[in-house]
JSON list of C-alpha atoms in Angstrom, two decimals:
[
{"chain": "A", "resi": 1, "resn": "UNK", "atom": "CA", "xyz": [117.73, 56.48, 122.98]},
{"chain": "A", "resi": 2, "resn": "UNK", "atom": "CA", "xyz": [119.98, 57.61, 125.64]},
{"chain": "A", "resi": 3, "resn": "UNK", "atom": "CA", "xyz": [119.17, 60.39, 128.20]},
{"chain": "A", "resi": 4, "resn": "UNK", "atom": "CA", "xyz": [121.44, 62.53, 126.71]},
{"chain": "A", "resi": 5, "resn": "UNK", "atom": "CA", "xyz": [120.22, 62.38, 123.33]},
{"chain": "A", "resi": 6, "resn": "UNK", "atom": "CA", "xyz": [116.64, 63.65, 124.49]},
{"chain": "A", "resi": 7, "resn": "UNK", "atom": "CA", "xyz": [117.78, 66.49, 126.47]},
{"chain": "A", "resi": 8, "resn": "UNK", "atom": "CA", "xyz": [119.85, 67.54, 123.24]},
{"chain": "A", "resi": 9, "resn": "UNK", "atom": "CA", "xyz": [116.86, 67.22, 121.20]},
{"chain": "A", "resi": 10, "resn": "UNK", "atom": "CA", "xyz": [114.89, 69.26, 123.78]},
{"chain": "A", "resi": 11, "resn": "UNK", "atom": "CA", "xyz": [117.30, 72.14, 123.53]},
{"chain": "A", "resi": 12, "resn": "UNK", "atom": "CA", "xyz": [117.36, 71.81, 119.96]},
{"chain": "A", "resi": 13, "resn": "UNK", "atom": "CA", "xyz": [113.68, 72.22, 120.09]},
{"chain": "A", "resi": 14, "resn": "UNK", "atom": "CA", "xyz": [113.75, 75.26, 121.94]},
{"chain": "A", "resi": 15, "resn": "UNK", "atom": "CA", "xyz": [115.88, 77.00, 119.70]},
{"chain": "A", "resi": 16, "resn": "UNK", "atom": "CA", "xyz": [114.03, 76.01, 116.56]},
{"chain": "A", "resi": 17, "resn": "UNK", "atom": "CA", "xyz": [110.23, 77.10, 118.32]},
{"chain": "A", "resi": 18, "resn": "UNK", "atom": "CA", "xyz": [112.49, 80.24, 119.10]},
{"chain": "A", "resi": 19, "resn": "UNK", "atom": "CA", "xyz": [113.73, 80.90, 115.76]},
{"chain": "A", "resi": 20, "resn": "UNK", "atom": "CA", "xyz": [111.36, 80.09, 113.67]},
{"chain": "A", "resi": 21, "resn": "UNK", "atom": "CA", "xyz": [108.77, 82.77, 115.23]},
{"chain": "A", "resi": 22, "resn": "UNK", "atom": "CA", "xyz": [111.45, 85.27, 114.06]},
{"chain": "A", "resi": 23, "resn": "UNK", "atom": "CA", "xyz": [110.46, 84.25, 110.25]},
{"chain": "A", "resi": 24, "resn": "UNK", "atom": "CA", "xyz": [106.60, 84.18, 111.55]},
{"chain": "A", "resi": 25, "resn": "UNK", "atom": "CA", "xyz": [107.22, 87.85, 112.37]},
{"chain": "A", "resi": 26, "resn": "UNK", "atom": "CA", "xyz": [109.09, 88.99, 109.64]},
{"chain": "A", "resi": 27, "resn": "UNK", "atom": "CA", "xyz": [106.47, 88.07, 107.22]},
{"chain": "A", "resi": 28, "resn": "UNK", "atom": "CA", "xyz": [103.89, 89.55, 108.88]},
{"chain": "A", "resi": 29, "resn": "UNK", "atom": "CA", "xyz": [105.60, 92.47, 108.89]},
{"chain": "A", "resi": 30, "resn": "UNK", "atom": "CA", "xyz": [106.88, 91.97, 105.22]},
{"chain": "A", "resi": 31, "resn": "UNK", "atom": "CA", "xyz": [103.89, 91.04, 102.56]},
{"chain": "A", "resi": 32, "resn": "UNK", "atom": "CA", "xyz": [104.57, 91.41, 99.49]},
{"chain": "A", "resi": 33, "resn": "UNK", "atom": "CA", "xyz": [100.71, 91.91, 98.61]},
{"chain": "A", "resi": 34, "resn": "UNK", "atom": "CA", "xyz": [98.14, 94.00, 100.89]},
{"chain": "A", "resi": 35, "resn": "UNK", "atom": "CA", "xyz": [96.40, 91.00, 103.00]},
{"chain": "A", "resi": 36, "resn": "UNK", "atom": "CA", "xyz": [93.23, 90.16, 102.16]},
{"chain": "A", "resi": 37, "resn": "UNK", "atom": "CA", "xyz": [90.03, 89.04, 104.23]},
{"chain": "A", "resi": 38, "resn": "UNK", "atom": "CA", "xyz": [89.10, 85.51, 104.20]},
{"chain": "A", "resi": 39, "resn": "UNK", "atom": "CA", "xyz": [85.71, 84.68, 105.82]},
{"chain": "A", "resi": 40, "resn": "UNK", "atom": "CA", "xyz": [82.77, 82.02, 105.52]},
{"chain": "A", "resi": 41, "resn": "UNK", "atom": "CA", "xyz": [79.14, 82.37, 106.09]},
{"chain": "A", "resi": 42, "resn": "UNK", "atom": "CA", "xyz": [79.62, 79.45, 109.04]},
{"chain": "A", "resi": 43, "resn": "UNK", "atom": "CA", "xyz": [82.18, 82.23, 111.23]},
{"chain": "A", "resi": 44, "resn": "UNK", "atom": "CA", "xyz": [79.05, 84.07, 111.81]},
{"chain": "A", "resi": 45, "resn": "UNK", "atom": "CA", "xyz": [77.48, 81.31, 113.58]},
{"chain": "A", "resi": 46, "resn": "UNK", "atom": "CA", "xyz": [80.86, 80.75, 116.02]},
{"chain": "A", "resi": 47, "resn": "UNK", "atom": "CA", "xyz": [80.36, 82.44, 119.43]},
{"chain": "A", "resi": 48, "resn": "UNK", "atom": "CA", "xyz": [83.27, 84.75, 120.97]},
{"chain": "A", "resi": 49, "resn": "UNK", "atom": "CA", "xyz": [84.20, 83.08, 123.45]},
{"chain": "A", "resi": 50, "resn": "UNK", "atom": "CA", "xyz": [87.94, 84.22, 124.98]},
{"chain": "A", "resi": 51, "resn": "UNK", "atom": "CA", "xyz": [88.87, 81.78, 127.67]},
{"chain": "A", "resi": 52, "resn": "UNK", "atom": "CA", "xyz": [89.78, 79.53, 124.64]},
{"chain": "A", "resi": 53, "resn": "UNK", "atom": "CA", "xyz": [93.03, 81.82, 124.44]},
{"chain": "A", "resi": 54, "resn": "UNK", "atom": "CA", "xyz": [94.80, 79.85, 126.87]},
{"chain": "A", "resi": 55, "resn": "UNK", "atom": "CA", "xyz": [94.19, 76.11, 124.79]},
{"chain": "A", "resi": 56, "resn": "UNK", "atom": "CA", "xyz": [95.26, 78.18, 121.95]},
{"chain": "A", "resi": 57, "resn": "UNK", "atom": "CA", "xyz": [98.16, 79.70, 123.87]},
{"chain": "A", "resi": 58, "resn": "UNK", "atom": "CA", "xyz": [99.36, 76.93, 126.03]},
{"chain": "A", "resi": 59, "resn": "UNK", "atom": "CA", "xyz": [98.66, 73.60, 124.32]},
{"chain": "A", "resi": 60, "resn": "UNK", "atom": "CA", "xyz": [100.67, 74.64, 120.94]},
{"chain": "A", "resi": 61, "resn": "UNK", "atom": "CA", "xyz": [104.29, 74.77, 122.78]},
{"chain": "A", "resi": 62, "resn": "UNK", "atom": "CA", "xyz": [104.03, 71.29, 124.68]},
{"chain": "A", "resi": 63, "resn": "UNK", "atom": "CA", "xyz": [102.80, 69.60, 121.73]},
{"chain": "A", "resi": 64, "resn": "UNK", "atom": "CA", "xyz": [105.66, 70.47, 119.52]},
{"chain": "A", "resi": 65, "resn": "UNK", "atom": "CA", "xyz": [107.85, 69.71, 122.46]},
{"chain": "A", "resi": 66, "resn": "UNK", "atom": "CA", "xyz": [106.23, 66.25, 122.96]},
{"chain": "A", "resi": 67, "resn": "UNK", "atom": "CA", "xyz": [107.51, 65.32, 119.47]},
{"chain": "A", "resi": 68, "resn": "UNK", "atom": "CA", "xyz": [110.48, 64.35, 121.63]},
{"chain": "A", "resi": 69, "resn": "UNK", "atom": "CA", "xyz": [109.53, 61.66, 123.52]},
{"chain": "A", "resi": 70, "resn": "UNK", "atom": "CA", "xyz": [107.76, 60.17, 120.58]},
{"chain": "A", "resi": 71, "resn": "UNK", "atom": "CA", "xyz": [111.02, 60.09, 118.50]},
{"chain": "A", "resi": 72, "resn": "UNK", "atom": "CA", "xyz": [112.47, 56.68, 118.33]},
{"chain": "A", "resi": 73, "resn": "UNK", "atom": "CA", "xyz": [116.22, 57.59, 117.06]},
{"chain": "A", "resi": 74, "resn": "UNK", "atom": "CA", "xyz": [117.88, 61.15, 116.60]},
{"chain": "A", "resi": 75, "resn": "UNK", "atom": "CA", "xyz": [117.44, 60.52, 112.92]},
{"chain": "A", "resi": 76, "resn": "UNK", "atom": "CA", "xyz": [114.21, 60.05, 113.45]},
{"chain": "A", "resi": 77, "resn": "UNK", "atom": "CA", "xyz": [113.69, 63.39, 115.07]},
{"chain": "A", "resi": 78, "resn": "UNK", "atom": "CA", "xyz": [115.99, 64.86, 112.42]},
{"chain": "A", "resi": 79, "resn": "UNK", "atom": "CA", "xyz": [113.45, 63.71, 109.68]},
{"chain": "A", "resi": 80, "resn": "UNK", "atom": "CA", "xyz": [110.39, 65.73, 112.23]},
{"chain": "A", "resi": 81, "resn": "UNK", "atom": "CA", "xyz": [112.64, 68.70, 112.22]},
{"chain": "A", "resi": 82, "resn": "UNK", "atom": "CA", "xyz": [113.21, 69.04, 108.83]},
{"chain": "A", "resi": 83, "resn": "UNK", "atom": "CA", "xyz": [109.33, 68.43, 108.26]},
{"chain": "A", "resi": 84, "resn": "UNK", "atom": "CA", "xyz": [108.69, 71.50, 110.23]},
{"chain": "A", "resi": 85, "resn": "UNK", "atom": "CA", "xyz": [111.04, 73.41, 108.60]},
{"chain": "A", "resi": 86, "resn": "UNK", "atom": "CA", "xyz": [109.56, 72.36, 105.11]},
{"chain": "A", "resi": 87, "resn": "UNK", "atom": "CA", "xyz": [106.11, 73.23, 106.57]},
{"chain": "A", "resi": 88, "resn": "UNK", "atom": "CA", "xyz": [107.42, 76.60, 107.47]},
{"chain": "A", "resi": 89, "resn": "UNK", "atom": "CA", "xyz": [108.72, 77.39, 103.79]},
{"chain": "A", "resi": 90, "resn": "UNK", "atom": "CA", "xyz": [105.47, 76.81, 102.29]},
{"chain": "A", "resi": 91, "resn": "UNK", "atom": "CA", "xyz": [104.00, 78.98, 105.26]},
{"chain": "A", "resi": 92, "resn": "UNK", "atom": "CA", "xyz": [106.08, 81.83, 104.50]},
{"chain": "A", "resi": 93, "resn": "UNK", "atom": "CA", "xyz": [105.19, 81.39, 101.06]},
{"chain": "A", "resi": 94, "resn": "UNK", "atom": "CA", "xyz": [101.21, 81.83, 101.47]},
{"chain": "A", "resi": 95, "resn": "UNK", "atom": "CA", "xyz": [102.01, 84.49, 104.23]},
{"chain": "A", "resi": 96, "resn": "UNK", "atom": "CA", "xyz": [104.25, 87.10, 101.96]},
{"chain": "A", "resi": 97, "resn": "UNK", "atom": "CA", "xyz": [102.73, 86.38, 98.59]},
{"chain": "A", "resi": 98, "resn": "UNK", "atom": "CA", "xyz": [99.13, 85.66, 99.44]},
{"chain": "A", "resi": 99, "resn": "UNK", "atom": "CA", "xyz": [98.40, 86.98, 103.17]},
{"chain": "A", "resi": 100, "resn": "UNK", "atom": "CA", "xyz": [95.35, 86.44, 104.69]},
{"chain": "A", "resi": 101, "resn": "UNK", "atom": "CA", "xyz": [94.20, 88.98, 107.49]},
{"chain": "A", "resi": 102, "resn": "UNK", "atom": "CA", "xyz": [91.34, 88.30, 110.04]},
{"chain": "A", "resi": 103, "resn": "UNK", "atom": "CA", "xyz": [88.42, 90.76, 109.64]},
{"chain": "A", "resi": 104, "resn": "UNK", "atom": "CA", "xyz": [89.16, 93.74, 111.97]},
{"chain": "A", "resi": 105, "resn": "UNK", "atom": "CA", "xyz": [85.63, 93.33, 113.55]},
{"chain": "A", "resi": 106, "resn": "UNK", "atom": "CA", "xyz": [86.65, 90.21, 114.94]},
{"chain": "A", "resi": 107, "resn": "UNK", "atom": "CA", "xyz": [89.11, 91.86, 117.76]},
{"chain": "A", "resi": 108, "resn": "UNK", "atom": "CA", "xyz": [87.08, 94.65, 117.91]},
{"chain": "A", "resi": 109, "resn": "UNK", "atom": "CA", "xyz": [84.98, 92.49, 120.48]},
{"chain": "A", "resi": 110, "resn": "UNK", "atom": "CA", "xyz": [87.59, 92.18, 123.11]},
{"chain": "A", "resi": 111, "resn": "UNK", "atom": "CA", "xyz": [86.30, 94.84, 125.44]},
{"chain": "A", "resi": 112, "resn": "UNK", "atom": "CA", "xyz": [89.77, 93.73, 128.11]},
{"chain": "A", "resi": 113, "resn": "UNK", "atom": "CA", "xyz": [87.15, 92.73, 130.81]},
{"chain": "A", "resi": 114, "resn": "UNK", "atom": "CA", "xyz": [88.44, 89.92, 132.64]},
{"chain": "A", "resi": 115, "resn": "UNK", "atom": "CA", "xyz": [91.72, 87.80, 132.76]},
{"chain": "A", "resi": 116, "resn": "UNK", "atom": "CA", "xyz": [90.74, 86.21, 129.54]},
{"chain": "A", "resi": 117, "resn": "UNK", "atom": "CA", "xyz": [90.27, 89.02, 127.30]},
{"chain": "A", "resi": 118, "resn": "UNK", "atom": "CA", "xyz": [93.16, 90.79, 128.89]},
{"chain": "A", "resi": 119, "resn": "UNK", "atom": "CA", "xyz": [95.64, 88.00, 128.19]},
{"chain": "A", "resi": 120, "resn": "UNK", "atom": "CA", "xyz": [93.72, 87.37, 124.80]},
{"chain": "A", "resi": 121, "resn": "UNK", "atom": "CA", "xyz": [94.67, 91.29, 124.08]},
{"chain": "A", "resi": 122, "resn": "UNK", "atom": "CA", "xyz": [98.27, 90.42, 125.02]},
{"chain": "A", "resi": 123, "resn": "UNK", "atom": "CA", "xyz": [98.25, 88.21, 122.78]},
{"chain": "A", "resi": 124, "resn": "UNK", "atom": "CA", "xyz": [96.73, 90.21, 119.61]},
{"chain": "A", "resi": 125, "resn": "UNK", "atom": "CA", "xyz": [99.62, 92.86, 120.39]},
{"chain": "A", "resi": 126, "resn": "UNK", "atom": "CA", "xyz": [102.48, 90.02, 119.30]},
{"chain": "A", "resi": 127, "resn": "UNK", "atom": "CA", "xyz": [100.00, 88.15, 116.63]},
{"chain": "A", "resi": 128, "resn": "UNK", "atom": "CA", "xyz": [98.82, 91.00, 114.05]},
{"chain": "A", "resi": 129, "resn": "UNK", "atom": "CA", "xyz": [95.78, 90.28, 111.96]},
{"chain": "A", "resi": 130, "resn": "UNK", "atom": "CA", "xyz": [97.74, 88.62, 109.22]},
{"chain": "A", "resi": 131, "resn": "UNK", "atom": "CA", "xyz": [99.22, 85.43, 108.90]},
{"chain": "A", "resi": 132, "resn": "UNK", "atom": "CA", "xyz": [95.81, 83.83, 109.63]},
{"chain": "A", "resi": 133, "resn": "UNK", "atom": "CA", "xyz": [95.51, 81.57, 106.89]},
{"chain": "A", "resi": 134, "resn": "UNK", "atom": "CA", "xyz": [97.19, 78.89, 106.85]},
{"chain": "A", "resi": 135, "resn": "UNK", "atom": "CA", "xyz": [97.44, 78.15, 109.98]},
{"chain": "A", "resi": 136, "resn": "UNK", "atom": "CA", "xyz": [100.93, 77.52, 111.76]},
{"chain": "A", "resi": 137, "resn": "UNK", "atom": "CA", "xyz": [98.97, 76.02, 115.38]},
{"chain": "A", "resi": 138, "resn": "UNK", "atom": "CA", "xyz": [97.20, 72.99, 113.25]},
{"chain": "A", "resi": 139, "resn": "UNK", "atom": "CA", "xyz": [99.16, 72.20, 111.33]},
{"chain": "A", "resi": 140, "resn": "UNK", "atom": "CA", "xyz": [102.27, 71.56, 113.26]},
{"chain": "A", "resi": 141, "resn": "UNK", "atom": "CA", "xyz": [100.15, 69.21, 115.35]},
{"chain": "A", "resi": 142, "resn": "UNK", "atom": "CA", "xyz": [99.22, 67.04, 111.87]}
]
Protein backbone atom coordinates (compact mmCIF):
# COMPACT_ATOMS: atom_id res chain seq x y z
CA UNK A 1 0.00 0.00 0.00
CA UNK A 2 1.10 3.38 -0.91
CA UNK A 3 1.83 6.22 1.61
CA UNK A 4 -1.01 7.93 0.61
CA UNK A 5 -3.44 5.31 1.05
CA UNK A 6 -2.48 4.98 4.89
CA UNK A 7 -2.65 8.53 5.71
CA UNK A 8 -6.26 8.44 4.05
CA UNK A 9 -7.15 5.57 6.09
CA UNK A 10 -5.77 7.35 9.19
CA UNK A 11 -8.04 10.31 8.65
CA UNK A 12 -10.77 8.12 7.89
CA UNK A 13 -10.16 6.58 11.21
CA UNK A 14 -10.33 9.65 13.02
CA UNK A 15 -13.53 10.60 11.81
CA UNK A 16 -15.18 7.25 12.37
CA UNK A 17 -13.59 7.03 16.40
CA UNK A 18 -15.12 10.67 16.26
CA UNK A 19 -18.44 9.84 15.07
CA UNK A 20 -19.23 6.94 16.33
CA UNK A 21 -18.91 8.25 20.13
CA UNK A 22 -21.76 10.58 19.02
CA UNK A 23 -24.10 7.27 18.76
CA UNK A 24 -22.25 6.00 22.15
CA UNK A 25 -23.71 9.17 23.67
CA UNK A 26 -26.92 9.32 22.30
CA UNK A 27 -27.87 6.03 23.65
CA UNK A 28 -26.82 6.62 26.84
CA UNK A 29 -28.75 9.40 26.94
CA UNK A 30 -31.71 7.66 25.05
CA UNK A 31 -32.77 4.04 26.68
CA UNK A 32 -35.61 2.90 25.85
CA UNK A 33 -35.83 0.77 29.22
CA UNK A 34 -34.61 2.11 32.81
CA UNK A 35 -30.91 0.46 33.01
CA UNK A 36 -30.51 -2.17 35.11
CA UNK A 37 -27.57 -3.35 37.51
CA UNK A 38 -25.48 -6.14 36.44
CA UNK A 39 -23.04 -7.50 39.08
CA UNK A 40 -21.24 -10.89 40.12
CA UNK A 41 -20.25 -12.18 43.42
CA UNK A 42 -16.35 -12.18 41.93
CA UNK A 43 -16.60 -7.84 41.56
CA UNK A 44 -16.52 -7.90 45.24
CA UNK A 45 -13.25 -9.49 45.38
CA UNK A 46 -11.63 -6.77 42.61
CA UNK A 47 -9.68 -4.00 44.41
CA UNK A 48 -10.27 -0.15 43.41
CA UNK A 49 -7.52 0.63 42.12
CA UNK A 50 -7.65 4.12 39.82
CA UNK A 51 -4.31 4.52 38.16
CA UNK A 52 -5.72 1.81 35.76
CA UNK A 53 -7.79 4.84 34.21
CA UNK A 54 -5.09 5.82 32.05
CA UNK A 55 -4.60 1.90 30.30
CA UNK A 56 -8.26 2.19 30.07
CA UNK A 57 -8.11 5.74 28.71
CA UNK A 58 -5.07 5.75 26.56
CA UNK A 59 -4.50 2.26 25.16
CA UNK A 60 -8.21 2.05 23.52
CA UNK A 61 -7.51 5.02 20.82
CA UNK A 62 -4.00 3.68 19.49
CA UNK A 63 -5.24 0.29 19.21
CA UNK A 64 -8.07 1.06 16.94
CA UNK A 65 -5.70 3.33 15.14
CA UNK A 66 -3.08 0.53 14.76
CA UNK A 67 -5.66 -1.39 12.68
CA UNK A 68 -3.97 0.70 10.00
CA UNK A 69 -0.76 -0.47 9.67
CA UNK A 70 -1.99 -4.00 9.94
CA UNK A 71 -4.29 -3.57 6.85
CA UNK A 72 -2.84 -5.15 3.83
CA UNK A 73 -5.11 -3.37 0.97
CA UNK A 74 -7.77 -0.46 1.37
CA UNK A 75 -10.33 -3.17 0.87
CA UNK A 76 -9.00 -4.82 3.41
CA UNK A 77 -9.41 -1.99 5.83
CA UNK A 78 -12.82 -1.36 4.28
CA UNK A 79 -13.92 -4.94 5.40
CA UNK A 80 -12.35 -3.73 9.40
CA UNK A 81 -14.42 -0.67 9.07
CA UNK A 82 -17.47 -2.06 8.27
CA UNK A 83 -16.84 -4.75 11.12
CA UNK A 84 -16.79 -1.96 13.56
CA UNK A 85 -19.62 -0.44 12.35
CA UNK A 86 -21.60 -3.84 12.51
CA UNK A 87 -20.20 -4.20 16.09
CA UNK A 88 -21.58 -0.83 16.89
CA UNK A 89 -25.25 -1.73 15.66
CA UNK A 90 -25.52 -4.60 17.86
CA UNK A 91 -24.00 -2.26 20.68
CA UNK A 92 -26.59 0.23 20.30
CA UNK A 93 -28.96 -2.44 20.32
CA UNK A 94 -28.08 -3.94 23.95
CA UNK A 95 -27.45 -0.25 25.07
CA UNK A 96 -31.17 1.31 24.23
CA UNK A 97 -33.22 -1.83 24.62
CA UNK A 98 -31.42 -3.64 27.40
CA UNK A 99 -28.97 -1.05 29.25
CA UNK A 100 -26.83 -2.10 31.75
CA UNK A 101 -25.71 0.55 34.47
CA UNK A 102 -22.71 0.10 36.88
CA UNK A 103 -23.79 0.00 40.56
CA UNK A 104 -23.68 3.63 41.85
CA UNK A 105 -21.47 2.46 44.83
CA UNK A 106 -18.84 1.73 42.54
CA UNK A 107 -17.93 5.64 41.76
CA UNK A 108 -18.94 6.51 44.95
CA UNK A 109 -15.25 5.49 45.96
CA UNK A 110 -13.46 8.08 44.00
CA UNK A 111 -12.76 10.48 46.82
CA UNK A 112 -10.67 13.02 43.72
CA UNK A 113 -7.41 12.56 45.80
CA UNK A 114 -4.64 12.41 43.51
CA UNK A 115 -4.04 12.76 39.67
CA UNK A 116 -5.58 9.41 39.18
CA UNK A 117 -8.86 9.75 40.72
CA UNK A 118 -9.10 13.26 39.45
CA UNK A 119 -8.63 12.30 35.81
CA UNK A 120 -10.67 9.01 36.59
CA UNK A 121 -13.59 11.64 37.74
CA UNK A 122 -13.06 13.44 34.40
CA UNK A 123 -13.66 10.72 32.93
CA UNK A 124 -17.03 9.47 34.79
CA UNK A 125 -18.43 13.10 33.86
CA UNK A 126 -18.33 12.08 29.81
CA UNK A 127 -18.98 8.10 30.52
CA UNK A 128 -22.40 7.91 32.62
CA UNK A 129 -23.10 4.72 34.48
CA UNK A 130 -24.82 3.09 31.56
CA UNK A 131 -23.62 1.57 28.60
CA UNK A 132 -21.48 -0.79 30.74
CA UNK A 133 -22.40 -3.95 29.39
CA UNK A 134 -21.30 -4.87 26.57
CA UNK A 135 -18.40 -3.46 26.44
CA UNK A 136 -17.30 -1.10 23.45
CA UNK A 137 -13.15 -1.04 24.85
CA UNK A 138 -12.87 -5.11 24.43
CA UNK A 139 -14.39 -5.72 22.09
CA UNK A 140 -13.09 -3.47 19.42
CA UNK A 141 -9.69 -4.90 20.28
CA UNK A 142 -11.14 -8.75 19.40
Amino acid sequence: MQTIDRVIQLVVSVFLIVGVYQFYFWCQRNPITQPREFRLAIDNHIPYRPRWVWIYSFLYYPIIVAVNWTVTSSRHYLYVAISYALLLVFQMAFFTLLPVATPAEWRTCNTGRGRSERFLAFVQTFDARSNSFPSMHTSARC
